[in-house]
Coordinates of C-alpha atoms and ligand atoms in Angstrom, one line a residue:
M1 CA 0.0 0.0 0.0
E2 CA 1.2 3.5 -0.8
I3 CA 1.7 6.0 1.9
V4 CA -0.2 9.2 1.3
L5 CA 0.1 12.3 3.4
S6 CA -1.8 15.5 3.5
G7 CA -1.4 18.7 5.6
I8 CA -4.4 20.6 6.8
R9 CA -4.5 24.3 7.7
P10 CA -5.7 24.7 11.3
T11 CA -9.0 26.5 10.5
G12 CA -12.5 25.3 10.3
N13 CA -15.0 26.8 7.9
L14 CA -14.7 24.2 5.2
H15 CA -17.0 25.0 2.3
L16 CA -18.5 23.1 -0.6
G17 CA -15.5 24.0 -2.7
N18 CA -13.2 22.2 -0.2
Y19 CA -15.6 19.3 -0.1
F20 CA -15.7 18.6 -3.8
G21 CA -12.1 19.5 -4.3
A22 CA -10.0 17.5 -1.8
L23 CA -12.2 16.4 1.1
R24 CA -14.4 13.9 -0.7
N25 CA -11.4 12.4 -2.3
F26 CA -9.6 12.1 1.0
V27 CA -12.5 10.1 2.3
K28 CA -12.2 7.7 -0.6
M29 CA -8.4 7.7 -0.6
Q30 CA -8.2 6.5 3.0
H31 CA -9.5 3.1 2.0
E32 CA -7.1 2.6 -0.8
N33 CA -3.9 3.8 0.8
Q34 CA -2.2 4.2 4.2
C35 CA -3.1 7.8 4.8
Y36 CA -1.7 10.4 7.2
F37 CA -3.6 13.6 7.7
F38 CA -2.2 16.2 10.0
I39 CA -3.2 19.6 11.2
A40 CA -0.3 22.0 10.5
D41 CA -0.2 24.0 13.7
Y42 CA 3.6 24.6 13.7
H43 CA 3.3 26.1 10.2
S44 CA 0.6 28.4 11.3
L45 CA 3.1 30.3 13.5
T46 CA 4.9 31.5 10.4
T47 CA 2.1 33.9 9.7
H48 CA 0.4 34.1 13.1
P49 CA 3.3 34.1 15.7
T50 CA 1.0 34.6 18.7
P51 CA -2.2 32.8 17.9
E52 CA -5.2 33.7 19.8
N53 CA -7.0 30.4 19.9
L54 CA -4.6 27.7 18.5
Q55 CA -6.2 24.8 20.2
G56 CA -9.7 25.9 19.2
N57 CA -8.7 26.3 15.6
V58 CA -7.0 22.9 15.6
K59 CA -10.1 21.3 17.2
Q60 CA -12.4 22.9 14.7
A61 CA -10.4 21.7 11.7
L62 CA -10.3 18.2 13.2
V63 CA -14.0 18.2 13.8
E64 CA -14.9 19.2 10.3
Y65 CA -12.6 16.6 8.7
L66 CA -14.1 13.9 10.9
A67 CA -17.6 15.1 10.1
A68 CA -16.8 15.0 6.4
G69 CA -15.9 11.3 6.7
I70 CA -12.2 10.9 7.7
D71 CA -12.2 7.8 9.8
P72 CA -9.6 7.9 12.6
E73 CA -9.6 4.1 12.9
I74 CA -8.6 3.7 9.2
A75 CA -6.4 6.8 8.5
T76 CA -4.0 8.4 10.9
I77 CA -5.2 11.9 11.7
Y78 CA -3.0 13.9 14.1
V79 CA -1.8 17.3 15.2
Q80 CA 1.6 18.3 13.8
S81 CA 2.9 19.5 17.2
D82 CA 2.0 16.1 18.7
L83 CA 4.8 14.7 16.6
P84 CA 7.7 16.8 17.8
E85 CA 10.1 14.5 15.9
T86 CA 9.0 16.6 12.9
A87 CA 10.9 19.5 14.4
E88 CA 14.1 17.4 14.6
L89 CA 13.9 16.3 11.1
Y90 CA 13.2 19.9 10.1
L91 CA 16.4 20.9 11.8
L92 CA 18.4 18.2 10.1
L93 CA 17.0 19.0 6.7
N94 CA 17.7 22.7 7.2
M95 CA 21.4 21.9 7.4
N96 CA 21.3 21.1 3.7
A97 CA 18.7 23.6 2.6
Y98 CA 20.2 26.7 0.9
K99 CA 19.3 30.3 1.4
G100 CA 19.2 30.9 -2.3
E101 CA 16.8 28.1 -3.1
L102 CA 14.5 29.0 -0.2
E103 CA 14.4 32.7 -1.2
R104 CA 13.3 31.7 -4.7
V105 CA 10.1 30.0 -3.5
T106 CA 7.0 31.9 -4.8
T107 CA 5.0 31.5 -1.6
F108 CA 7.9 32.9 0.4
K109 CA 8.1 36.0 -1.8
E110 CA 4.4 36.5 -1.6
K111 CA 4.2 36.2 2.1
A112 CA 7.3 38.4 2.6
K113 CA 5.5 41.1 0.6
K114 CA 2.4 40.6 2.7
Q115 CA 4.2 40.7 6.1
P116 CA 7.3 42.9 5.5
D117 CA 7.7 43.4 9.3
N118 CA 7.8 39.7 10.0
I119 CA 10.0 37.9 7.4
N120 CA 11.0 35.3 10.0
A121 CA 13.2 32.3 9.5
G122 CA 10.2 30.0 9.8
L123 CA 8.6 31.7 6.8
L124 CA 11.8 31.2 4.8
T125 CA 12.1 27.6 5.8
Y126 CA 8.4 26.8 5.4
P127 CA 9.3 24.3 2.6
T128 CA 11.8 22.5 4.8
L129 CA 9.1 22.0 7.5
M130 CA 6.7 20.8 4.9
A131 CA 9.4 18.4 3.6
A132 CA 9.9 17.2 7.1
D133 CA 6.1 16.5 7.4
I134 CA 6.2 14.4 4.3
L135 CA 9.5 12.7 4.7
I136 CA 8.9 11.7 8.3
H137 CA 6.5 9.1 7.2
R138 CA 8.4 8.4 4.0
A139 CA 5.3 9.2 2.1
H140 CA 5.0 8.4 -1.6
K141 CA 2.1 10.6 -2.5
V142 CA 0.9 14.0 -1.5
P143 CA -2.4 15.6 -2.7
V144 CA -1.5 19.2 -3.4
G145 CA -3.1 22.1 -5.1
K146 CA -1.3 24.2 -7.7
D147 CA 0.0 26.6 -5.0
Q148 CA 1.9 23.8 -3.2
E149 CA 3.5 22.1 -6.2
Q150 CA 6.7 24.1 -5.8
H151 CA 6.9 23.0 -2.1
L152 CA 6.6 19.3 -3.2
E153 CA 9.3 19.9 -5.8
M154 CA 11.6 21.2 -3.0
T155 CA 10.7 18.1 -0.9
R156 CA 12.0 15.9 -3.7
T157 CA 15.1 18.0 -3.9
F158 CA 15.8 17.6 -0.2
A159 CA 15.1 13.9 -0.3
R160 CA 17.4 13.4 -3.2
R161 CA 20.1 15.5 -1.7
F162 CA 19.9 13.6 1.6
N163 CA 20.1 10.3 -0.2
R164 CA 23.0 11.4 -2.3
M165 CA 25.0 12.9 0.6
Y166 CA 24.6 9.9 2.8
K167 CA 24.7 7.4 0.0
T168 CA 21.4 5.8 0.8
E169 CA 18.0 5.3 -0.7
F170 CA 16.2 6.0 2.5
F171 CA 13.7 8.7 1.4
P172 CA 11.3 8.0 -1.5
E173 CA 10.8 11.1 -3.7
P174 CA 7.2 12.0 -3.2
V175 CA 4.9 12.8 -6.1
A176 CA 1.6 14.6 -6.3
Y177 CA -1.5 12.6 -5.7
N178 CA -3.7 13.4 -8.6
F179 CA -7.5 13.2 -8.2
G180 CA -8.0 13.6 -11.9
E181 CA -11.7 13.8 -12.9
E182 CA -12.7 13.4 -9.3
L183 CA -11.5 16.9 -8.6
V184 CA -14.6 19.0 -9.1
K185 CA -14.2 22.8 -9.0
I186 CA -17.1 24.5 -7.3
P187 CA -17.6 28.2 -8.2
G188 CA -18.7 30.8 -5.7
L189 CA -22.1 32.5 -5.5
D190 CA -20.9 36.0 -6.5
G191 CA -20.8 35.3 -10.2
S192 CA -17.0 35.4 -10.6
G193 CA -14.5 32.8 -9.7
K194 CA -14.2 29.9 -7.4
M195 CA -15.8 29.4 -4.0
G196 CA -13.5 30.7 -1.4
K197 CA -13.5 31.8 2.3
S198 CA -11.8 35.0 1.6
E199 CA -13.8 36.0 -1.5
G200 CA -16.3 38.1 0.5
E201 CA -19.5 37.6 2.4
G202 CA -22.0 35.2 0.9
N203 CA -19.7 33.8 -1.8
A204 CA -19.1 30.5 0.0
I205 CA -21.5 27.9 1.4
F206 CA -19.9 26.4 4.5
L207 CA -20.5 22.8 5.6
A208 CA -21.4 24.2 9.0
D209 CA -24.0 26.7 7.7
D210 CA -27.5 26.3 9.0
P211 CA -30.3 25.8 6.5
K212 CA -31.6 29.4 6.9
T213 CA -28.1 30.8 6.1
I214 CA -27.8 28.5 3.1
R215 CA -31.2 29.5 1.7
K216 CA -30.3 33.2 2.2
K217 CA -27.0 32.9 0.4
V218 CA -28.3 30.9 -2.5
M219 CA -31.3 33.2 -3.0
R220 CA -28.8 36.1 -3.2
A221 CA -26.5 34.5 -5.7
V222 CA -25.7 36.6 -8.7
T223 CA -27.7 36.0 -11.8
D224 CA -28.7 38.1 -14.8
A225 CA -31.9 39.1 -16.7
G226 CA -32.3 35.7 -18.3
P227 CA -31.7 34.3 -21.8
T228 CA -33.2 36.2 -24.7
E229 CA -32.7 33.6 -27.4
M230 CA -33.0 29.8 -27.5
N231 CA -30.0 27.6 -26.6
A232 CA -27.9 30.6 -25.7
P233 CA -24.5 30.0 -24.1
K234 CA -24.7 30.6 -20.4
P235 CA -22.8 33.6 -18.9
D236 CA -20.5 32.9 -16.0
P237 CA -22.8 33.5 -13.1
I238 CA -25.4 31.2 -14.6
K239 CA -22.9 28.6 -15.5
N240 CA -21.8 28.7 -11.8
L241 CA -25.2 28.0 -10.5
F242 CA -25.5 25.1 -12.8
A243 CA -22.1 23.8 -11.7
I244 CA -23.1 23.8 -8.0
M245 CA -26.4 22.2 -9.0
Q246 CA -24.5 19.5 -10.8
A247 CA -22.6 18.7 -7.7
V248 CA -25.5 18.5 -5.2
S249 CA -28.7 17.9 -7.2
S250 CA -30.0 14.9 -9.2
P251 CA -29.2 14.7 -12.9
D252 CA -33.0 15.0 -13.6
T253 CA -33.1 18.3 -11.7
V254 CA -30.1 19.7 -13.6
A255 CA -31.6 18.5 -17.0
Y256 CA -35.0 20.1 -16.1
F257 CA -33.5 23.6 -15.5
D258 CA -31.2 23.2 -18.4
E259 CA -34.1 22.7 -20.7
K260 CA -35.9 25.6 -19.2
Y261 CA -32.9 27.7 -19.8
N262 CA -32.5 26.6 -23.4
A263 CA -36.2 27.4 -24.0
C264 CA -35.9 30.8 -22.4
E265 CA -38.4 29.8 -19.8
I266 CA -36.2 29.7 -16.8
R267 CA -37.1 31.4 -13.6
Y268 CA -34.0 31.8 -11.5
G269 CA -36.0 32.2 -8.4
D270 CA -37.3 28.7 -8.9
M271 CA -34.0 27.3 -9.7
K272 CA -32.4 28.9 -6.6
K273 CA -35.1 27.5 -4.4
Q274 CA -34.5 24.0 -5.7
L275 CA -30.7 24.5 -5.4
A276 CA -31.0 25.7 -1.9
E277 CA -33.0 22.7 -0.8
D278 CA -30.6 20.3 -2.5
V279 CA -27.6 22.0 -0.9
V280 CA -29.3 21.8 2.5
A281 CA -30.1 18.1 2.0
F282 CA -26.5 17.6 1.1
T283 CA -24.8 19.5 3.9
E284 CA -27.3 18.8 6.7
P285 CA -25.8 15.4 7.8
I286 CA -22.3 16.9 7.8
R287 CA -23.5 19.9 9.8
E288 CA -25.2 17.7 12.4
K289 CA -22.0 15.6 12.7
I290 CA -20.0 18.8 13.2
L291 CA -22.4 19.9 16.0
E292 CA -22.3 16.5 17.6
L293 CA -18.5 16.2 17.5
S294 CA -17.9 19.8 18.7
S295 CA -19.6 19.1 22.0
D296 CA -17.8 15.8 22.5
D297 CA -14.4 16.8 23.9
A298 CA -13.7 13.4 25.3
Y299 CA -14.0 11.8 21.8
I300 CA -12.0 14.5 20.2
K301 CA -9.2 14.0 22.8
K302 CA -9.4 10.2 22.1
V303 CA -9.0 10.8 18.4
M304 CA -6.0 13.2 19.0
D305 CA -4.3 10.7 21.3
M306 CA -4.8 7.9 18.9
G307 CA -3.4 9.9 16.0
K308 CA -0.5 11.0 18.1
E309 CA 0.4 7.4 19.0
K310 CA 0.2 6.2 15.4
A311 CA 2.1 9.2 14.1
R312 CA 4.9 8.8 16.6
A313 CA 5.3 5.1 15.9
S314 CA 5.9 5.9 12.2
G315 CA 7.7 9.3 12.7
G316 CA 9.8 8.2 15.6
K317 CA 11.1 5.2 13.7
T318 CA 12.1 7.4 10.7
V319 CA 13.9 9.9 12.9
S320 CA 15.9 7.3 14.8
E321 CA 17.0 5.7 11.5
I322 CA 18.0 9.1 10.2
R323 CA 20.0 9.7 13.4
E324 CA 21.8 6.5 12.7
I325 CA 22.4 7.3 9.1
I326 CA 23.9 10.7 10.0
G327 CA 26.0 9.2 12.7
F328 CA 24.7 10.5 16.0
R329 CA 25.2 8.3 19.1
P330 CA 22.5 5.6 19.0
Ligands
LIG1 N1 1.4 24.1 3.0 C1 0.2 23.4 3.0 C2 -1.0 24.5 2.8 O1 -0.8 25.6 2.9 C3 -0.1 22.8 4.3 C4 1.0 21.7 4.6 C5 1.9 21.8 5.5 C6 1.1 20.5 3.9 N2 2.7 20.7 5.5 C7 2.2 19.9 4.5 C8 0.5 19.9 2.8 C9 2.7 18.6 4.0 C10 0.9 18.7 2.3 C11 2.0 18.1 2.9 O2 -2.0 24.0 2.4

């Protein structure tokens, strides 16, 4: 079985875009691979050095991933700082990570521009920490978005470099886990681009939104005056509504409104009402699970402890082998 690893930002508020992008695939993937999911709380300090509610954010992320279907008995889901061996591997990898290559990383340059008063060493070595996350379980595959591809490339560089320097084949070179067709892009409700948390109020439908909020957001989605000729191409905002419908509604429902559109008989109000109900039906079981898990601290602690134990079994072994390879006292 292949080892697959994914890092999760410590924030809640997952939306439909996250669900149909990565989450749903994670849920499937856990049955076909040996999966590690971890919540990247060390990483969050590179941009938020004195976090207000670190544990709360970590818990919220965990709750939402579990509610969406990650099974802690099947996969290993843990908190990054519960595996402090990560920090040791990070230190060791940093000895062979060069300033020049780190400075060339796009995300570093972007973040440095965004926080010019806090261009800290953690920010510069973010890719080394990420490499440590991946290499500590000797993962083969990592599901990453476009923005993380360069980091994965660096991980391969660090792995190759270590193997060469120590004349070993200890680290596999991890590649991107590609969801292919399964990766469905969900647009936002504001008529422009993709669904995103930072795209402005009302653009995203969160898995934790209550039915009333969902109905309000969907009814306010951007549309236009309607088609004026038969079989007209759909402008972006309309295409977007259909794309969301395709994800959550039955094929019959989509076909029904598609025909109405093509015949210039569509009433967006009706379409939105249907869409809102289908979104609610889709998200409601997840929301209920989120509510249930949020109030079950004992269970959440149990999941965290279990994840920590499994992560340390794997990560501890890697780091002790690395120590031996490098030549520290056993
Ligand atoms: N950098 C990733 C992000 O911003 C999070 C992350 C940290 C990660 N370590 C990782 C992802 C290791 C995959 C593997 O989303």
